[in-house]
mmCIF file of C-alpha atoms in Angstrom:
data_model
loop_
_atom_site.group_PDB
_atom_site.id
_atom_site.type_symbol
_atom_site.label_atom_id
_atom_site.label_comp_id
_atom_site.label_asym_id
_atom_site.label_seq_id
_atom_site.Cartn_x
_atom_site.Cartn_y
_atom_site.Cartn_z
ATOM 1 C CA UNK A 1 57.143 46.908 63.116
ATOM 2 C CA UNK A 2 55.508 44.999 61.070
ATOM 3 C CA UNK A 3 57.070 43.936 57.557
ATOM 4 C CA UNK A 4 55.015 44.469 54.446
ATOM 5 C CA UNK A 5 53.981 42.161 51.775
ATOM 6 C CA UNK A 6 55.910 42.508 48.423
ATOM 7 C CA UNK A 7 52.394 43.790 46.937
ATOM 8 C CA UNK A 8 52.110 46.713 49.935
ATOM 9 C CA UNK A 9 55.647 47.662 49.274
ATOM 10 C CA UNK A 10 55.103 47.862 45.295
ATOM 11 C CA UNK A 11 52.175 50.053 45.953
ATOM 12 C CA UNK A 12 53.701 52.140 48.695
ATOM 13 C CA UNK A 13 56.153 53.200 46.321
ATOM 14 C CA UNK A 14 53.873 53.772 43.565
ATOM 15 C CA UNK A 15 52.648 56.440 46.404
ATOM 16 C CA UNK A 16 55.600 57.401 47.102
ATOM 17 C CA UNK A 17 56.781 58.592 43.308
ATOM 18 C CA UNK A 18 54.060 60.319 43.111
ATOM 19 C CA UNK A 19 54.447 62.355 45.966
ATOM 20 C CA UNK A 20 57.995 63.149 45.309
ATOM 21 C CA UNK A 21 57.121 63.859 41.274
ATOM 22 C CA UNK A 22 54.982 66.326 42.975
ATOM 23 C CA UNK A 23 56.876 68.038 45.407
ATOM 24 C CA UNK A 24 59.460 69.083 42.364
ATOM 25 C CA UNK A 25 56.282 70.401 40.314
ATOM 26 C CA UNK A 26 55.744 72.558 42.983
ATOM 27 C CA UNK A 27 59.217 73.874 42.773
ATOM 28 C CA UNK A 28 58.978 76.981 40.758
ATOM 29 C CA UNK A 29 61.352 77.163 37.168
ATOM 30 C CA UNK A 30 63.992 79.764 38.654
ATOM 31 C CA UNK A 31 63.870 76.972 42.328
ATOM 32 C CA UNK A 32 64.806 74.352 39.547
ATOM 33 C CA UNK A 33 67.209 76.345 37.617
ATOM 34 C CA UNK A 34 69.135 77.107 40.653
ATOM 35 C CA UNK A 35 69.197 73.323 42.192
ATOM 36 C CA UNK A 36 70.520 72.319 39.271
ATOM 37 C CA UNK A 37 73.145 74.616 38.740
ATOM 38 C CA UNK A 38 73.903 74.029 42.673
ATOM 39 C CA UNK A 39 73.408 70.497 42.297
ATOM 40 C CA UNK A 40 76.089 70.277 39.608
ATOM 41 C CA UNK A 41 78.877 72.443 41.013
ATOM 42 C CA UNK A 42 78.539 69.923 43.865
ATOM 43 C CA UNK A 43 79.633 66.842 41.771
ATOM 44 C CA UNK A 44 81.798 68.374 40.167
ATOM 45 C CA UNK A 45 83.741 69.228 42.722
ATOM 46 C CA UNK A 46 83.965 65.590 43.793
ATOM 47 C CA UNK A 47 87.488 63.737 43.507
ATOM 48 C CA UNK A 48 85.558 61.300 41.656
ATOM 49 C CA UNK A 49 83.757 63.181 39.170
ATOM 50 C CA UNK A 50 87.751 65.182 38.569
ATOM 51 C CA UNK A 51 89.515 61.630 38.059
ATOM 52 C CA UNK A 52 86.485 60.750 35.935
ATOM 53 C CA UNK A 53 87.546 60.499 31.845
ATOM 54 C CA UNK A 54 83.580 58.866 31.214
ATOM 55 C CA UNK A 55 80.753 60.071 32.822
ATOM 56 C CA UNK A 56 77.758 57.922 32.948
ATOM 57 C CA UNK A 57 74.659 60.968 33.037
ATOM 58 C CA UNK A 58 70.964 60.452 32.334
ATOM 59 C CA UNK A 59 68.768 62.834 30.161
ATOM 60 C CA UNK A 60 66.286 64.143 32.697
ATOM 61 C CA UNK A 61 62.354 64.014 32.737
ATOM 62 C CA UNK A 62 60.498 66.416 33.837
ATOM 63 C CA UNK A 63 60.201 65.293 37.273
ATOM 64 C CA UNK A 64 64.031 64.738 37.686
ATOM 65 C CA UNK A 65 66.766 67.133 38.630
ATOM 66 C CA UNK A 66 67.736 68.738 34.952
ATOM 67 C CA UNK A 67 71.177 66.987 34.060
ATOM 68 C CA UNK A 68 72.061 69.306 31.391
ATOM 69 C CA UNK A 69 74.475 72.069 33.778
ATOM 70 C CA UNK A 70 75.989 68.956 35.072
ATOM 71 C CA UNK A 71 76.665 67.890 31.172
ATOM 72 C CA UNK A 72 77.932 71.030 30.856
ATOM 73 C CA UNK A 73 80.034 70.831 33.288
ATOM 74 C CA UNK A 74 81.831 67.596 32.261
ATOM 75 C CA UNK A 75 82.070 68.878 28.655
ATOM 76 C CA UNK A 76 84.281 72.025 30.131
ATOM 77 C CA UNK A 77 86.236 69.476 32.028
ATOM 78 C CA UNK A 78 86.628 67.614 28.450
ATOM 79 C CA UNK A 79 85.133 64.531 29.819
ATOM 80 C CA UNK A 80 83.463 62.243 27.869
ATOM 81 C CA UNK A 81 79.838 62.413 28.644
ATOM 82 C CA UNK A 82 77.809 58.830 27.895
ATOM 83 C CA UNK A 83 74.047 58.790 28.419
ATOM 84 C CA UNK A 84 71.981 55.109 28.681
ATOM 85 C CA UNK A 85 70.013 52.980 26.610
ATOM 86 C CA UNK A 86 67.129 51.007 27.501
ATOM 87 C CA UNK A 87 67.058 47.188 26.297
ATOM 88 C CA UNK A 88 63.629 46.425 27.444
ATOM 89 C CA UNK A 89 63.273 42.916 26.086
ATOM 90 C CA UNK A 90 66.459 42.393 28.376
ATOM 91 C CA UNK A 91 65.459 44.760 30.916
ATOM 92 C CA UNK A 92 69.066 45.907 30.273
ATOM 93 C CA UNK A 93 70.465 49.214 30.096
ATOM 94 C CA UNK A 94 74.067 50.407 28.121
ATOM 95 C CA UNK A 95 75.691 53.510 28.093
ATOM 96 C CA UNK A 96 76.419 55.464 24.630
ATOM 97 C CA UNK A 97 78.383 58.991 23.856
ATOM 98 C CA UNK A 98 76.522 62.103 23.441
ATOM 99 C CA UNK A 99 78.094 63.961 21.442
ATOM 100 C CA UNK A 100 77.879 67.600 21.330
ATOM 101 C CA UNK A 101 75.254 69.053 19.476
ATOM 102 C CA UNK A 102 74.029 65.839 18.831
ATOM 103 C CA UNK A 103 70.702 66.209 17.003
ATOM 104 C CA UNK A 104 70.125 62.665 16.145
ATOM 105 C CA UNK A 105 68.148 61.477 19.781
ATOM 106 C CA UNK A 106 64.612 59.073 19.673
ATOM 107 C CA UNK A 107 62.643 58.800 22.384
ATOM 108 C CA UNK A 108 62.789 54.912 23.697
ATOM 109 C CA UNK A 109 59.805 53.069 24.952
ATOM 110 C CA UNK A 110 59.815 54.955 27.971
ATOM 111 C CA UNK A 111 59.968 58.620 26.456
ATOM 112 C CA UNK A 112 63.212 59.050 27.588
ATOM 113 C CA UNK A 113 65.717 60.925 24.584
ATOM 114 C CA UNK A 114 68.461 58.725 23.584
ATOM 115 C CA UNK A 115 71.113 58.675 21.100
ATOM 116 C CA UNK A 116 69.154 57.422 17.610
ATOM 117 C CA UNK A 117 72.742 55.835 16.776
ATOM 118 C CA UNK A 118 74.524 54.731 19.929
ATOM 119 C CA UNK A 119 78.323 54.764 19.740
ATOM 120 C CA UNK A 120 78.670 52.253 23.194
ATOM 121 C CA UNK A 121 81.517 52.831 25.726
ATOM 122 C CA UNK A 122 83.510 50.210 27.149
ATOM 123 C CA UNK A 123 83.262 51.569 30.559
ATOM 124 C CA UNK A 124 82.186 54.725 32.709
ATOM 125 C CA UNK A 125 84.374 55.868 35.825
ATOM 126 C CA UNK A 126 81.552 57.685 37.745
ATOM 127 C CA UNK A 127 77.839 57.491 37.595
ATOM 128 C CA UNK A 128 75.022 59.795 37.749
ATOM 129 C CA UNK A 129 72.055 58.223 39.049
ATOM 130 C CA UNK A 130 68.480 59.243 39.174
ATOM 131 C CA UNK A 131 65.493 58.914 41.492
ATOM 132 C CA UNK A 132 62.749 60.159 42.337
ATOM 133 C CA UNK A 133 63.506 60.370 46.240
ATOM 134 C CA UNK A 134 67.015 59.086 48.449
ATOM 135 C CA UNK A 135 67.692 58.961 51.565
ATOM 136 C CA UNK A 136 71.202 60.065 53.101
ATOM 137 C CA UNK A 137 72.187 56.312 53.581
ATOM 138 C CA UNK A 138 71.761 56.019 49.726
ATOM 139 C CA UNK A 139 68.843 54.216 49.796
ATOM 140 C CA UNK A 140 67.129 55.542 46.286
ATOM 141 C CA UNK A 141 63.407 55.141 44.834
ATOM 142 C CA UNK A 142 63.748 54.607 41.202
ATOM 143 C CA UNK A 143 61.106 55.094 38.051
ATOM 144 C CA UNK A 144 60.309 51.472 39.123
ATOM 145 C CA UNK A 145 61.371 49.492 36.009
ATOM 146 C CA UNK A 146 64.628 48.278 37.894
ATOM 147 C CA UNK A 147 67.089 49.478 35.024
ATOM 148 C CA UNK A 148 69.525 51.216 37.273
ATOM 149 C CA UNK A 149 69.265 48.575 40.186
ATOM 150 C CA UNK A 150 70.604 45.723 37.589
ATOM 151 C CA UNK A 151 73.037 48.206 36.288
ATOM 152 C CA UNK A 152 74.679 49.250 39.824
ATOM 153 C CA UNK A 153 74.316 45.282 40.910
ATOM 154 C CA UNK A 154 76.258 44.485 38.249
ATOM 155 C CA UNK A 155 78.647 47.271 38.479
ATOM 156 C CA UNK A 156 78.436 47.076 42.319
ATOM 157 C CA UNK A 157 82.494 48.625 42.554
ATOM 158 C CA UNK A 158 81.609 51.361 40.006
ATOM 159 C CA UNK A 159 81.102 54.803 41.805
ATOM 160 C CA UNK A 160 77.574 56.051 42.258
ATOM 161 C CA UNK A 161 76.291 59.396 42.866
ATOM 162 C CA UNK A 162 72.619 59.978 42.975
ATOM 163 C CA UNK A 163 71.182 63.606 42.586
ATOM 164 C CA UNK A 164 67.996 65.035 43.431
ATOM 165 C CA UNK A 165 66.528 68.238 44.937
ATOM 166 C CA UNK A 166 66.713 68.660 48.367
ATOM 167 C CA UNK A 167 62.528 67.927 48.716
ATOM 168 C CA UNK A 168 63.678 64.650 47.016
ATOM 169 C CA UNK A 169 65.248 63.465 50.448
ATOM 170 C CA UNK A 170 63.520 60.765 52.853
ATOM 171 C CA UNK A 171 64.459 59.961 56.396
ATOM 172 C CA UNK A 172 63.561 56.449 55.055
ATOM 173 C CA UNK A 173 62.412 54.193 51.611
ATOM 174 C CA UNK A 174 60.853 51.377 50.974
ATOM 175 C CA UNK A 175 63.656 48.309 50.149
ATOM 176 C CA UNK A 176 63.120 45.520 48.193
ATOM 177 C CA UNK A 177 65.203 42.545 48.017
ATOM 178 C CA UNK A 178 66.870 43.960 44.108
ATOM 179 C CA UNK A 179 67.326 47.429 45.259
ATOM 180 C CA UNK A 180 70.733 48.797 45.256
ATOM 181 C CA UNK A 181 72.080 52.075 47.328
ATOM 182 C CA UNK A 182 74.421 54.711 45.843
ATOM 183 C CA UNK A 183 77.578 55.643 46.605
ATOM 184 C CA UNK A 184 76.632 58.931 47.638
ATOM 185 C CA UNK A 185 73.848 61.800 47.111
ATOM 186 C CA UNK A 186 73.954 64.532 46.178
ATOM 187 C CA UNK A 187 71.482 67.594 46.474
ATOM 188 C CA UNK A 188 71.744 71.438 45.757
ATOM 189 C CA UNK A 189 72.310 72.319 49.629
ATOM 190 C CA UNK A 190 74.446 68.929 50.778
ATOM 191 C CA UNK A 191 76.446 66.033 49.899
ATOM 192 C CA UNK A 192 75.490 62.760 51.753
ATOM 193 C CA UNK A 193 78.375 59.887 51.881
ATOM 194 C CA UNK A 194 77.851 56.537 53.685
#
């Protein structure tokens, strides 16, 4: 097979985004309510989302997996829930509390809600990773910005769990030479572990 260039892969995914984006559109509201709910009762029955004191969990988009039953579900648990922050002069991303109820969130560059006042954590036992496709080896296809690949290289002992919808799986993904897997996936039907 022949091995594309690093401009055919950066396009390919480009494709590829938009073609999983799409496939959750076309997932009706009560198909997304459910997958989420399903989603989350799956990591949280994980041994490492129970051991977990700080939980590492983004604030969805519209095209992602909704993150709040899963937020929920660590709040009953009385875990500390920590959401990122983007850095992008450093391309860097940090994790701060959200506290409940927290009305004081901004939008960052990338309209992604954040807390307005960030209250850092030191460190987060398990994290929640987003994407807008995986594959069951943990192979993932991010926004594209490469936030969460520095994070998880840097962190590369730190467990990972990336969640989707089912539709968001792919027998295989583009790789580039900065992507990073996940520790495991995790969908509202299955759990995939490598």
């Amino acid at each position: 097979m022949r091995r594309r260039s690093p401009d055919e892969t950066v396009r390919h995914k480009y494709f590829l985004r938009l073609h999983y984006r799409e496939a959750v559109r076309g997932l009706s509201v009560t198909q997304r309510r459910a997958g989420a709910r399903a989603m989350s009762r799956r990591v949280a029955g994980l041994s490492e989302f129970r051991s977990a004191r700080v939980l590492g969990i983004f604030l969805s988009l519209p095209w992602e997996i909704d993150s709040k039953p899963l937020i929920a579900a660590a709040r009953r648990e009385g875990k500390t829930v920590a959401v990122p922050v983007v850095f992008p002069d450093q391309r860097g991303l940090r994790f701060a509390v959200l506290r409940k109820g927290q009305a004081r969130l901004k939008k960052n560059v990338y309209g992604i809600l954040e807390p307005a006042q960030p209250e850092w954590v030191d460190a987060i036992d398990l994290l929640i990773v987003p994407g807008a496709a995986f594959t069951g080896q943990g192979d993932r296809l991010g926004a594209g910005a490469g936030y969460y690949d520095r994070f998880l290289e840097r962190h590369s002992r730190l467990p990972s769990v990336g969640v989707g919808f089912d539709e968001q799986m792919a027998v295989r993904l583009p790789r580039g030479p900065h992507d990073q897997r996940v520790g495991m996936v995790a969908t509202p039907s299955r759990l995939y572990r490598h």
